[in-house]
mmCIF file of C-alpha atoms and ligand atoms in Angstrom:
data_model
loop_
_atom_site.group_PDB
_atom_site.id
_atom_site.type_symbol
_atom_site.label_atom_id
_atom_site.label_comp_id
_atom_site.label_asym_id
_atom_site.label_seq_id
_atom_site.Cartn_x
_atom_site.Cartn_y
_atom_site.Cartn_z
ATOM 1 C CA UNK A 13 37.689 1.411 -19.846
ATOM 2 C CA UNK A 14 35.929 4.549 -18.908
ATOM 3 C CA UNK A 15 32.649 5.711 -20.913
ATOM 4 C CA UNK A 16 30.839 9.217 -20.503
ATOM 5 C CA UNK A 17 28.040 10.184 -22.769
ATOM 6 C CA UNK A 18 27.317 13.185 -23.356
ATOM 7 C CA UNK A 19 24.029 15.264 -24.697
ATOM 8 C CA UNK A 20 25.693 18.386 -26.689
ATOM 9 C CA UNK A 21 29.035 19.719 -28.147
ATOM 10 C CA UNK A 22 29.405 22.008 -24.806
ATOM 11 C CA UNK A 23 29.374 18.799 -22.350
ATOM 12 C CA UNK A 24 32.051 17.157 -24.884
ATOM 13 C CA UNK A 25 33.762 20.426 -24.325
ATOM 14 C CA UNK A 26 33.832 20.218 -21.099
ATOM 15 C CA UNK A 27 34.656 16.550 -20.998
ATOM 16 C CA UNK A 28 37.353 17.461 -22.768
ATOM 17 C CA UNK A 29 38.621 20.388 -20.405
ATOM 18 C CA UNK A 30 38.386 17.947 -17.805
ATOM 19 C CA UNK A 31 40.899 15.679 -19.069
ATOM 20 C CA UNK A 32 43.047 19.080 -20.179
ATOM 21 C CA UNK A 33 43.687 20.095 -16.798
ATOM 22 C CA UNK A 34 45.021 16.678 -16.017
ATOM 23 C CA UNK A 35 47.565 16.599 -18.797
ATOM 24 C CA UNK A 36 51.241 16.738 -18.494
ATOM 25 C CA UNK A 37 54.538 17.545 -20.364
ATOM 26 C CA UNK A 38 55.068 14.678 -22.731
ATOM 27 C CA UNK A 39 51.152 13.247 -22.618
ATOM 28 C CA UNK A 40 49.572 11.783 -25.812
ATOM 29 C CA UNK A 41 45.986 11.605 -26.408
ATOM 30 C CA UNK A 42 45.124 9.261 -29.319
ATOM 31 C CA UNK A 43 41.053 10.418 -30.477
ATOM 32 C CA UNK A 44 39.512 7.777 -32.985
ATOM 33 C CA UNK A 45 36.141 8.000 -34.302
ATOM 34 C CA UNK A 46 34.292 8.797 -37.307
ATOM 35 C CA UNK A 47 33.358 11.891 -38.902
ATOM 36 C CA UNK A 48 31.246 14.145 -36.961
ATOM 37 C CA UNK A 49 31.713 12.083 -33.679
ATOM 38 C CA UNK A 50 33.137 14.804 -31.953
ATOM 39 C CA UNK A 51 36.607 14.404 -32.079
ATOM 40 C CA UNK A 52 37.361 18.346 -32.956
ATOM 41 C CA UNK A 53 35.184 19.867 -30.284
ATOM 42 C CA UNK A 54 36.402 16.947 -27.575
ATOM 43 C CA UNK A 55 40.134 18.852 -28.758
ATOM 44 C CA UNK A 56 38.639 22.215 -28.187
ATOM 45 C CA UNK A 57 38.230 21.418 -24.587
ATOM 46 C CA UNK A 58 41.639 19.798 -23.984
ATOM 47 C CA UNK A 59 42.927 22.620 -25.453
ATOM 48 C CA UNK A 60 41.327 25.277 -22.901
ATOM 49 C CA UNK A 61 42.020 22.356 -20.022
ATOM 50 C CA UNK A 62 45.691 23.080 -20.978
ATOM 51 C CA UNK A 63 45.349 26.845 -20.499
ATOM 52 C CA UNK A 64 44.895 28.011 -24.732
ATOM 53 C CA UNK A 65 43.878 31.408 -24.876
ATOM 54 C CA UNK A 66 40.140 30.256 -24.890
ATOM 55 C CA UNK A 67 39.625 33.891 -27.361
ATOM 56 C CA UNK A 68 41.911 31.549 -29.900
ATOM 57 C CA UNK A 69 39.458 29.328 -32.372
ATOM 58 C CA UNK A 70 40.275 25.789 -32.244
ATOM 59 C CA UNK A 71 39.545 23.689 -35.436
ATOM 60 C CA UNK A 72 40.597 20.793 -37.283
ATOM 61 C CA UNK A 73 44.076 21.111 -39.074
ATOM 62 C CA UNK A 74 42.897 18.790 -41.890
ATOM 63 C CA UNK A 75 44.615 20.851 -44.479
ATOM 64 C CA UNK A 76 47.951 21.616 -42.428
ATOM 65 C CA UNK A 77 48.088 18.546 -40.272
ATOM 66 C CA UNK A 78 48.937 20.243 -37.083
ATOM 67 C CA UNK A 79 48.361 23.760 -35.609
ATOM 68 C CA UNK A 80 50.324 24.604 -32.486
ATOM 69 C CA UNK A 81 49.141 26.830 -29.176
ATOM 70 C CA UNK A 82 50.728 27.965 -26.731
ATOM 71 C CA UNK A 83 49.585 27.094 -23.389
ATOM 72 C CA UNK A 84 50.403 26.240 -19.683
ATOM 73 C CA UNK A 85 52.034 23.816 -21.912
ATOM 74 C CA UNK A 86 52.637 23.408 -25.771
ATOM 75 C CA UNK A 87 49.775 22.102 -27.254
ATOM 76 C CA UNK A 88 50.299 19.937 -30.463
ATOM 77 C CA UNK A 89 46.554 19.200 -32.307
ATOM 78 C CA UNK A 90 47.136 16.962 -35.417
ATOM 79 C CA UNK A 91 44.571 15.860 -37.866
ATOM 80 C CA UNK A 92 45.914 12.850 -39.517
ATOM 81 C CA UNK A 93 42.766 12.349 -41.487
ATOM 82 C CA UNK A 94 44.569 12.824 -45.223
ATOM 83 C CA UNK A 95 47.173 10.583 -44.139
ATOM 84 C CA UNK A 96 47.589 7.133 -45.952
ATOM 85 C CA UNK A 97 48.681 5.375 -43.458
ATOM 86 C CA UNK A 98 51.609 4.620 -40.665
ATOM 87 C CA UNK A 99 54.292 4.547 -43.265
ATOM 88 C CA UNK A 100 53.548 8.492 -44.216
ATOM 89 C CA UNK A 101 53.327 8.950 -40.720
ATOM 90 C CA UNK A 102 56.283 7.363 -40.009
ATOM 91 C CA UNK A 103 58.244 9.574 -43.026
ATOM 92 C CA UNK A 104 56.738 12.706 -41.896
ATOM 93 C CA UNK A 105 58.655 12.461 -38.808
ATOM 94 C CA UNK A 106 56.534 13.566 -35.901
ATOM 95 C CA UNK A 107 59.025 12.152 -33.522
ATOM 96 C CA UNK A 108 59.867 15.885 -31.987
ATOM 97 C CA UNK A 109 56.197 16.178 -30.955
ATOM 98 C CA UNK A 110 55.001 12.707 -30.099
ATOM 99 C CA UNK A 111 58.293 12.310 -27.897
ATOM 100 C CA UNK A 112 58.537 15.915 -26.684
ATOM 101 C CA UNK A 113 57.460 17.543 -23.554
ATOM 102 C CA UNK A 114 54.380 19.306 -24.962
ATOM 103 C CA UNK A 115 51.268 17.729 -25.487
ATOM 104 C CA UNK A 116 49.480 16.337 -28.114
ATOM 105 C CA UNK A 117 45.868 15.537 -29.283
ATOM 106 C CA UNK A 118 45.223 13.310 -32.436
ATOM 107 C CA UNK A 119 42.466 13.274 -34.309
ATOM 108 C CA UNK A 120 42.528 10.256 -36.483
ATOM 109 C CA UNK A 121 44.773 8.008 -34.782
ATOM 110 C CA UNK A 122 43.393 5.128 -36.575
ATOM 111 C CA UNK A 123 46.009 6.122 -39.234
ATOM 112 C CA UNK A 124 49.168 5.533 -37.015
ATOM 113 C CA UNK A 125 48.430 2.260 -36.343
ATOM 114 C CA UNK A 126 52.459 1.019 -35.599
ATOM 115 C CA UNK A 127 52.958 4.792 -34.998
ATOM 116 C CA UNK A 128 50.851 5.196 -32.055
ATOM 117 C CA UNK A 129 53.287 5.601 -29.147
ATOM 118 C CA UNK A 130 53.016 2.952 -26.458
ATOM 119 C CA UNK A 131 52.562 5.172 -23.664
ATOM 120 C CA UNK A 132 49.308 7.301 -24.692
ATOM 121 C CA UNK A 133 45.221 7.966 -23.585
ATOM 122 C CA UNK A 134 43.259 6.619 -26.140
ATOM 123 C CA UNK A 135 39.756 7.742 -26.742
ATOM 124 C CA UNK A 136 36.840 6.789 -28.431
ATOM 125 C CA UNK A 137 33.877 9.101 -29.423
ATOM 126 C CA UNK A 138 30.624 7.706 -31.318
ATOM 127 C CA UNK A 139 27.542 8.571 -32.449
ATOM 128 C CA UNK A 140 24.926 8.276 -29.975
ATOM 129 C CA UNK A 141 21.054 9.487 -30.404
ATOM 130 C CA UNK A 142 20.948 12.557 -32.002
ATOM 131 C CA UNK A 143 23.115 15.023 -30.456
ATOM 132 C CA UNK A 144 24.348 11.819 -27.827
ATOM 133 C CA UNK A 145 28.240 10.914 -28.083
ATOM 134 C CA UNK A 146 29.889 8.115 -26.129
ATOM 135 C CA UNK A 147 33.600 8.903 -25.307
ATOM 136 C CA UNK A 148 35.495 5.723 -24.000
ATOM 137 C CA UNK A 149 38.932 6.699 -22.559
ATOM 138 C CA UNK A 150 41.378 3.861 -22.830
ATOM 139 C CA UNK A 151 44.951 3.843 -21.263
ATOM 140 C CA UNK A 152 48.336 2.262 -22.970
ATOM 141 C CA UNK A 153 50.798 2.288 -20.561
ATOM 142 C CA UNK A 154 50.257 2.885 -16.914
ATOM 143 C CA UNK A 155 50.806 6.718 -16.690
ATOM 144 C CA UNK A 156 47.534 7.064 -18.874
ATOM 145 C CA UNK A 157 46.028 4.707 -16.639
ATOM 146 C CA UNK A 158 46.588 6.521 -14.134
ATOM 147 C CA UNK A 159 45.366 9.770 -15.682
ATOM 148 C CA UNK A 160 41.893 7.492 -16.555
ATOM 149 C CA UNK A 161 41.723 7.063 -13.031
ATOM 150 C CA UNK A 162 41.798 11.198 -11.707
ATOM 151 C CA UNK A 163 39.523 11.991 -14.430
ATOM 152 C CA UNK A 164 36.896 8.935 -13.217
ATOM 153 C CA UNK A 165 37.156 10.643 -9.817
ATOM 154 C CA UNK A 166 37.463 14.883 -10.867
HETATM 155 P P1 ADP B 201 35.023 15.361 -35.859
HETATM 156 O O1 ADP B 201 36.216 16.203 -35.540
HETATM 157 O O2 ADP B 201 35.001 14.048 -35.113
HETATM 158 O O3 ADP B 201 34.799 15.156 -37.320
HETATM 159 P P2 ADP B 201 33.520 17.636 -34.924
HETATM 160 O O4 ADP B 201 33.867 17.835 -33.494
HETATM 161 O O5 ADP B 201 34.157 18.541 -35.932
HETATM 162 O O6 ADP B 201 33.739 16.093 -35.313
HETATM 163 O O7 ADP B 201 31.956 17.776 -35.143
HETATM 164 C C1 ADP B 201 30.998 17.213 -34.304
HETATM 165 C C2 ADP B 201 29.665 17.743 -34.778
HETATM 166 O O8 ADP B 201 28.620 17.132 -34.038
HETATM 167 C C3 ADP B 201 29.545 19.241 -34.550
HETATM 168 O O9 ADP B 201 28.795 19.793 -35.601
HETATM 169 C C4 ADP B 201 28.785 19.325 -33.237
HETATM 170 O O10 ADP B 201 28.027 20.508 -33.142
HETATM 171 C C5 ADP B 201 27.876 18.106 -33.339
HETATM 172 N N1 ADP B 201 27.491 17.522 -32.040
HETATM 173 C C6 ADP B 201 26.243 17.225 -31.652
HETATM 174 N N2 ADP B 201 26.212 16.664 -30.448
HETATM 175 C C7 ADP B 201 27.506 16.587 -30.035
HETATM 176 C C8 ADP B 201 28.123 16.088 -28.855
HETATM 177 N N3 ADP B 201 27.430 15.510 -27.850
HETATM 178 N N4 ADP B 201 29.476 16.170 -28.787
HETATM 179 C C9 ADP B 201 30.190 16.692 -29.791
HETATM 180 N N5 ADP B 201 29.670 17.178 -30.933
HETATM 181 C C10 ADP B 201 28.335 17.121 -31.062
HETATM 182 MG MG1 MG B 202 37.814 17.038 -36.677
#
């Protein structure tokens, strides 16, 4: 497991950005945490590491679910936070996304459970201090591991 803590929403940003630029067609990043730990500006910066129009707003699709952008690759941000569970999940039918050659960012992964692909970059933000956040990145399967290990070292 790798942990970074960071002091502000812009270092989460960039955090983020970091692991963005890293990302490939077909990558999944699972983000669990509570409310207000970060997990929507963390997606921010993945989005402008993929190459989103950084002039496009970025915000949780709580309402809709998903939003899609357009970058070097697809980008695919879900909010699963109204979701009951891995059974709606599972009848929704995100297949076409979590199996496709875009790449998606979750926030609320906790509700897949069963659902959450077995090849996918888990991470972990919490509250710290104040503005602090810890962000634990966590690999299933070995090409997130070996994502984990460029972004220890970029
Ligand atoms: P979530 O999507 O997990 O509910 P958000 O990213 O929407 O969380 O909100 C995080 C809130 O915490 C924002 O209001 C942001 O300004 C604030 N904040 C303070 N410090 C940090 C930090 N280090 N990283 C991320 N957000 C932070
Ligand atoms: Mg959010």
């Amino acid at each position: 497991m790798l942990t970074f803590r960071t002091k502000s929403p812009t270092e989460t940003i960039s955090l983020g950005a970091r692991l963005g630029r890293l990302l490939e067609p077909g990558d999944f990043v699972a983000l669990f945490g509570e409310l207000g730990a970060g997990k929507t500006q963390f997606a921010k910066g993945v989005a402008r590491g993929v190459g989103v129009d950084p002039s496009l707003p970025v915000t949780s699709p709580t309402y809709t679910l998903l939003n899609v952008y357009k970058g070097r690759l697809p980008l695919y941000h879900f909010d699963l936070y109204r979701l009951q569970g891995a059974e709606e999940a599972s009848a929704l039918g995100f297949e076409e996304y979590f199996y496709g050659s875009g790449v998606c960012v979750v926030e609320w992964s906790e509700r897949l459970e069963e659902e959450l692909p077995d090849q996918a970059l888990c991470v972990t933000l919490a509250h710290g201090d104040d503005d602090t956040r810890s962000i634990s990145f966590e690999a299933r399967g070995s090409h997130a591991e070996g994502v984990i290990r460029k972004l220890a070292t970029a």
